[in-house]
Amino acid sequence: MDLITIVVPCYNEEAVLPAFYEAVCEVAASFKKSEAFEFLFVDDGSADSTLAVIQRFAERDRRVRYLSFSRNFGKEAAIYAGLKHARGGLVALMDADLQDPPDYLKRMYDAITEEGYDCAAARRVSRRGEPRIRSFLARRFYRIMRRISNADIVDGARDYRMMTRQVVEAILSVTEYNRFSKGIFGWVGFKTKWLEYENIKRAAGETKWSVWKLFKYSMEGITAFSVAPLALASFGGIALCGVAVIAILFIIVRQLLYGGSAFGWPSMACIVIFIGGIQLLCVGILGQYLAKTYLEVKERPVYIVREASEEEEQG
Ligand code: UDP
Ligand code: MG
């Protein structure tokens, strides 16, 4: 483990990149001489001079490598590309805006090399400086996610993390197209140490997240890691059928006891509700099969091995 790759997705980050580069270089200098660093900037189709800034770093510094996308593919794509091209035995993932404190790299490194973790990740314990409504919605999102999916998604988790080659390979083995990294990190498992810190404001430039984008992102997360919404129709159908049956019983009993003309619109309404219920139930059943198909086409690995005896590893 002598090379540490720092993967940095950048989208219109010309304003903050020089400060970022300097800060990380400083931290890199504080590491032991035997630890080599490599920067891997992924320019996600920036419209400003981000690429030029990165190229300037690369001219001066042989540790700097970069990829530049043909257009903006989104941070998830940038992360995937970065991990794929990283050469290090340890790989760290960092935002370019200095919201991820660089001095944590050392602590992450220690957690992995000395404490035997596979992965060390940062988690915000406060969302200071963020609009209230946004933190509220974010909290709700994480609660719902934890309930309905089997990926362990931690509230306030950032994408800022360092991991061993083994974890990187595991993440790359999840090849699905709609990538929700936070979920994938949790899904692959491994021993993760969580380092906590207070929220830090962006050093310069602007966040790329509007409320609408965040909403879409959360939907992405839910649909990528949970098939619970597909079961909603079944529940609705069963509930409606239940209501209809109770109502029909009520009408029959009333007819028997009091007689009269009970077979007007109430009985009609019962039938309509009942048929509606059956239809929803059938949609729900389709949903269940769709859910299974959905999980199959993702072709996720069935399991991920962390350790094994020698023969198993070769075979
Ligand atoms: N980013 C990217 N592609 C995008 C949007 C963002 O590569 O389409 C990068 C961005 O340059 C930054 C990181 O993802 O390094 C996080 O973005 P941002 O700071 O806007 O998000 P926030 O910190 O507010 O969650
Ligand atoms: Mg940021």
Coordinates of C-alpha atoms and ligand atoms in Angstrom, one line a residue:
M1 CA 0.0 0.0 0.0
D2 CA 2.3 2.7 -1.1
L3 CA 0.2 4.8 -3.4
I4 CA -2.8 6.8 -2.3
T5 CA -5.1 8.1 -5.1
I6 CA -7.3 11.1 -4.4
V7 CA -10.2 11.1 -6.7
V8 CA -11.8 14.5 -7.2
P9 CA -15.0 15.1 -9.2
C10 CA -15.1 18.7 -10.5
Y11 CA -17.8 20.5 -12.2
N12 CA -17.3 24.2 -12.7
E13 CA -14.8 24.5 -9.9
E14 CA -12.2 26.9 -11.3
A15 CA -12.7 29.2 -8.4
V16 CA -11.8 26.7 -5.7
L17 CA -9.5 24.2 -7.3
P18 CA -6.2 26.1 -6.6
A19 CA -7.0 26.3 -2.9
F20 CA -8.0 22.7 -2.9
Y21 CA -4.9 21.5 -4.6
E22 CA -2.7 23.5 -2.2
A23 CA -4.5 22.3 0.9
V24 CA -4.2 18.6 -0.1
C25 CA -0.6 19.0 -1.1
E26 CA 0.1 20.4 2.3
V27 CA -1.5 17.3 3.9
A28 CA 0.3 15.0 1.5
A29 CA 3.6 16.6 2.6
S30 CA 2.9 15.6 6.2
F31 CA 2.7 11.9 5.3
K32 CA 5.6 9.6 5.6
K33 CA 8.0 9.8 2.6
S34 CA 7.2 6.2 1.7
E35 CA 3.6 7.1 0.9
A36 CA 3.2 8.4 -2.6
F37 CA 0.2 10.4 -3.6
E38 CA -1.7 10.6 -6.9
F39 CA -4.4 13.1 -7.8
L40 CA -7.1 12.1 -10.2
F41 CA -9.2 15.0 -11.2
V42 CA -12.4 14.1 -13.1
D43 CA -13.7 17.1 -15.0
D44 CA -17.4 16.4 -15.4
G45 CA -17.9 18.5 -18.5
S46 CA -17.3 21.8 -16.9
A47 CA -18.2 24.9 -18.8
D48 CA -15.6 27.1 -17.2
S49 CA -11.8 26.8 -17.2
T50 CA -11.7 23.9 -14.7
L51 CA -9.9 21.7 -17.2
A52 CA -7.3 24.4 -18.0
V53 CA -6.6 24.8 -14.2
I54 CA -6.2 21.0 -13.9
Q55 CA -3.9 20.9 -16.9
R56 CA -1.8 23.6 -15.3
F57 CA -1.4 21.5 -12.2
A58 CA -0.5 18.5 -14.3
E59 CA 2.3 20.4 -16.1
R60 CA 3.9 21.3 -12.9
D61 CA 3.2 18.2 -10.9
R62 CA 3.7 14.6 -12.1
R63 CA 1.4 13.2 -9.5
V64 CA -1.6 14.9 -11.2
R65 CA -3.7 12.9 -13.7
Y66 CA -7.0 13.8 -15.1
L67 CA -10.0 12.7 -17.1
S68 CA -12.3 15.1 -18.8
F69 CA -15.9 14.1 -19.8
S70 CA -17.4 15.1 -23.1
R71 CA -20.3 16.7 -21.3
N72 CA -21.8 16.9 -17.8
F73 CA -22.6 13.3 -16.8
G74 CA -23.2 14.0 -13.1
K75 CA -21.2 13.3 -10.0
E76 CA -22.0 9.7 -9.8
A77 CA -20.5 9.1 -13.2
A78 CA -17.4 11.1 -12.2
I79 CA -17.0 9.0 -9.1
Y80 CA -17.3 5.8 -11.1
A81 CA -14.8 6.9 -13.7
G82 CA -12.4 8.1 -10.9
L83 CA -12.5 4.8 -9.1
K84 CA -12.1 2.9 -12.3
H85 CA -8.9 4.8 -13.3
A86 CA -7.4 5.0 -9.8
R87 CA -4.2 3.1 -9.4
G88 CA -3.6 3.4 -5.7
G89 CA -3.7 0.7 -3.1
L90 CA -5.8 3.2 -1.1
V91 CA -8.3 5.4 -2.8
A92 CA -9.8 8.6 -1.3
L93 CA -12.8 10.4 -2.7
M94 CA -13.1 14.1 -2.1
D95 CA -15.2 17.0 -3.2
A96 CA -13.3 19.9 -4.8
D97 CA -14.9 22.6 -2.7
L98 CA -13.0 22.1 0.5
Q99 CA -16.2 21.1 2.3
D100 CA -14.3 17.9 3.0
P101 CA -11.5 18.8 5.5
P102 CA -8.2 17.6 3.9
D103 CA -6.6 17.0 7.3
Y104 CA -9.0 14.1 7.8
L105 CA -7.1 12.2 5.2
K106 CA -4.4 11.4 7.8
R107 CA -7.0 10.1 10.2
M108 CA -8.7 8.0 7.6
Y109 CA -5.3 6.6 6.6
D110 CA -4.5 5.7 10.2
A111 CA -7.9 4.1 10.6
I112 CA -7.2 1.8 7.7
T113 CA -3.5 1.1 8.1
E114 CA -3.4 0.9 11.8
E115 CA -6.9 0.0 13.1
G116 CA -7.7 -2.5 10.4
Y117 CA -10.7 -0.9 8.9
D118 CA -11.4 -1.3 5.2
C119 CA -12.9 2.0 4.8
A120 CA -13.0 5.3 6.6
A121 CA -15.7 7.9 5.8
A122 CA -16.8 11.3 7.0
R123 CA -20.2 12.1 8.4
R124 CA -21.6 15.5 9.1
V125 CA -23.1 15.7 12.6
S126 CA -24.6 19.2 12.0
R127 CA -25.9 20.9 8.9
R128 CA -25.1 24.4 10.1
G129 CA -25.3 27.0 7.5
E130 CA -27.7 25.0 5.4
P131 CA -31.3 26.1 4.9
R132 CA -33.6 24.6 7.7
I133 CA -36.1 23.1 5.3
R134 CA -33.3 21.4 3.4
S135 CA -31.9 19.7 6.5
F136 CA -35.3 18.7 7.6
L137 CA -36.1 17.1 4.2
A138 CA -32.7 15.4 4.1
R139 CA -33.2 13.9 7.6
R140 CA -36.6 12.5 6.6
F141 CA -35.1 11.1 3.4
Y142 CA -32.5 9.2 5.4
R143 CA -35.0 7.8 7.8
I144 CA -37.3 6.6 5.0
M145 CA -34.3 5.1 3.2
R146 CA -33.2 3.1 6.2
R147 CA -36.6 1.7 6.6
I148 CA -37.3 0.6 3.1
S149 CA -33.9 -0.5 1.8
N150 CA -31.3 -3.0 2.8
A151 CA -28.4 -0.7 2.0
D152 CA -27.0 0.8 5.2
I153 CA -27.2 4.5 4.5
V154 CA -26.0 6.7 7.3
D155 CA -27.5 10.1 7.9
G156 CA -25.2 13.0 7.1
A157 CA -22.7 10.6 5.3
R158 CA -20.7 12.4 2.7
D159 CA -19.0 10.9 -0.3
Y160 CA -15.7 11.8 1.4
R161 CA -14.0 8.5 2.2
M162 CA -10.9 6.5 1.9
M163 CA -10.9 2.8 1.0
T164 CA -8.7 -0.1 0.3
R165 CA -8.3 -1.5 -3.2
Q166 CA -10.5 -4.4 -2.2
V167 CA -13.4 -2.1 -1.4
V168 CA -12.9 -0.2 -4.7
E169 CA -13.0 -3.5 -6.6
A170 CA -16.2 -4.4 -4.8
I171 CA -17.8 -1.0 -5.7
L172 CA -16.7 -1.4 -9.3
S173 CA -18.3 -4.9 -9.4
V174 CA -21.6 -3.2 -8.9
T175 CA -22.0 -2.2 -12.6
E176 CA -25.5 -0.8 -12.6
Y177 CA -26.2 2.2 -14.8
N178 CA -28.3 4.3 -12.3
R179 CA -25.7 4.7 -9.7
F180 CA -26.5 5.9 -6.2
S181 CA -23.1 5.9 -4.6
K182 CA -24.2 6.5 -1.0
G183 CA -26.3 3.4 -1.3
I184 CA -23.6 1.4 -3.1
F185 CA -21.0 2.2 -0.4
G186 CA -23.3 0.9 2.2
W187 CA -24.4 -2.1 0.1
V188 CA -21.0 -3.5 -0.4
G189 CA -20.4 -3.7 3.3
F190 CA -16.9 -3.9 4.8
K191 CA -15.7 -2.4 8.0
T192 CA -16.2 1.3 7.9
K193 CA -15.0 3.8 10.5
W194 CA -17.1 6.9 10.7
L195 CA -15.4 10.2 11.4
E196 CA -17.6 13.0 12.5
Y197 CA -17.3 16.6 11.8
E198 CA -19.3 19.9 11.8
N199 CA -20.6 21.1 8.5
I200 CA -18.2 23.4 6.7
K201 CA -19.2 25.9 4.1
R202 CA -18.0 25.8 0.5
A203 CA -14.7 27.7 0.2
A204 CA -15.7 29.3 -3.1
G205 CA -18.0 28.8 -6.1
E206 CA -21.6 27.6 -5.7
T207 CA -23.3 24.3 -4.8
K208 CA -24.7 22.5 -7.8
W209 CA -27.7 21.3 -5.9
S210 CA -31.1 22.9 -6.2
V211 CA -34.0 21.6 -4.2
W212 CA -35.4 20.1 -7.4
K213 CA -32.1 18.3 -8.1
L214 CA -32.0 17.0 -4.5
F215 CA -35.5 15.7 -4.8
K216 CA -34.6 13.9 -8.0
Y217 CA -31.5 12.5 -6.3
S218 CA -33.6 11.2 -3.4
M219 CA -36.0 9.5 -5.8
E220 CA -33.0 8.0 -7.5
G221 CA -31.9 6.7 -4.1
I222 CA -35.2 5.2 -3.3
T223 CA -35.8 3.5 -6.6
A224 CA -32.2 2.2 -6.8
F225 CA -32.2 0.6 -3.5
S226 CA -35.8 -0.3 -2.6
V227 CA -38.6 -2.0 -4.4
A228 CA -41.0 -1.0 -1.5
P229 CA -42.9 1.5 -3.7
L230 CA -43.9 -1.4 -6.1
A231 CA -45.6 -3.1 -3.2
L232 CA -47.8 0.0 -2.5
A233 CA -50.4 -1.1 -5.0
S234 CA -50.8 -4.5 -3.4
F235 CA -51.5 -2.9 0.0
G236 CA -53.9 -0.4 -1.5
G237 CA -55.7 -3.3 -3.3
I238 CA -56.0 -5.4 -0.3
A239 CA -57.2 -2.5 1.8
L240 CA -59.9 -1.6 -0.8
C241 CA -61.1 -5.2 -1.1
G242 CA -61.3 -5.3 2.7
V243 CA -63.4 -2.2 2.8
A244 CA -65.7 -3.5 0.0
V245 CA -66.2 -6.9 1.8
I246 CA -67.1 -5.1 5.1
A247 CA -69.5 -2.8 3.3
I248 CA -71.2 -5.7 1.4
L249 CA -71.7 -7.6 4.7
F250 CA -73.1 -4.5 6.2
I251 CA -75.6 -4.2 3.4
I252 CA -76.6 -7.8 3.5
V253 CA -77.2 -7.8 7.3
R254 CA -79.2 -4.6 7.0
Q255 CA -81.3 -6.1 4.3
L256 CA -82.0 -9.2 6.4
L257 CA -82.9 -7.2 9.5
Y258 CA -84.9 -4.4 8.0
G259 CA -85.7 -5.4 4.5
G260 CA -86.5 -2.6 2.1
S261 CA -84.7 -1.4 -1.0
A262 CA -81.0 -1.7 0.0
F263 CA -79.8 -2.7 -3.4
G264 CA -79.6 0.8 -4.9
W265 CA -76.4 2.7 -5.2
P266 CA -74.7 1.3 -2.0
S267 CA -74.5 -2.1 -3.4
M268 CA -73.2 -0.7 -6.7
A269 CA -70.6 1.3 -4.8
C270 CA -69.4 -1.9 -3.1
I271 CA -69.0 -3.7 -6.3
V272 CA -67.0 -0.8 -7.9
I273 CA -64.7 -0.6 -4.8
F274 CA -64.3 -4.3 -4.9
I275 CA -63.3 -4.5 -8.5
G276 CA -61.0 -1.5 -8.0
G277 CA -59.4 -3.3 -5.2
I278 CA -58.9 -6.5 -7.2
Q279 CA -57.3 -4.5 -10.1
L280 CA -54.9 -2.7 -7.7
L281 CA -54.0 -6.0 -6.2
C282 CA -53.2 -7.4 -9.7
V283 CA -51.1 -4.3 -10.5
G284 CA -49.3 -5.0 -7.2
I285 CA -48.6 -8.6 -8.2
L286 CA -47.2 -7.3 -11.5
G287 CA -45.1 -4.9 -9.4
Q288 CA -43.6 -7.8 -7.4
Y289 CA -42.5 -9.5 -10.6
L290 CA -41.2 -6.2 -12.0
A291 CA -39.3 -5.8 -8.7
K292 CA -37.6 -9.1 -9.1
T293 CA -36.8 -8.4 -12.8
Y294 CA -35.4 -5.0 -11.8
L295 CA -33.1 -6.6 -9.3
E296 CA -32.0 -9.2 -11.8
V297 CA -31.1 -6.8 -14.6
K298 CA -28.9 -4.8 -12.2
E299 CA -26.7 -7.9 -12.2
R300 CA -25.3 -7.0 -8.8
P301 CA -22.9 -9.5 -7.3
V302 CA -24.7 -12.1 -5.2
Y303 CA -22.1 -11.8 -2.4
I304 CA -18.8 -10.1 -1.8
V305 CA -16.0 -11.9 0.0
R306 CA -13.8 -10.0 2.5
E307 CA -11.4 -12.8 3.5
A308 CA -11.0 -16.4 2.7
S309 CA -8.5 -19.2 3.2
E310 CA -5.9 -19.5 0.5
E311 CA -7.4 -22.3 -1.6
E312 CA -10.7 -20.4 -1.8
E313 CA -9.0 -17.3 -3.0
Q314 CA -7.3 -19.1 -5.9
G315 CA -10.4 -21.1 -6.8
Ligands
UDP1 N1 -20.0 17.7 -9.1 C1 -19.7 17.0 -10.3 N2 -20.7 16.9 -11.3 C2 -21.9 17.5 -11.1 C3 -22.2 18.2 -9.9 C4 -21.2 18.2 -8.9 O1 -18.7 16.4 -10.5 O2 -22.8 17.4 -12.0 C5 -18.9 17.7 -8.1 C6 -18.6 19.1 -7.7 O3 -17.6 19.7 -8.5 C7 -18.0 18.9 -6.3 C8 -18.8 17.7 -5.8 O4 -19.4 17.1 -6.9 O5 -16.7 18.6 -6.3 C9 -20.0 18.1 -4.8 O6 -20.7 19.2 -5.4 P1 -21.4 20.3 -4.5 O7 -20.4 20.9 -3.7 O8 -22.1 21.2 -5.5 O9 -22.4 19.5 -3.7 P2 -22.7 19.6 -2.1 O10 -21.4 19.7 -1.4 O11 -23.5 20.9 -1.9 O12 -23.4 18.4 -1.7
MG2 MG -20.0 20.9 -1.7

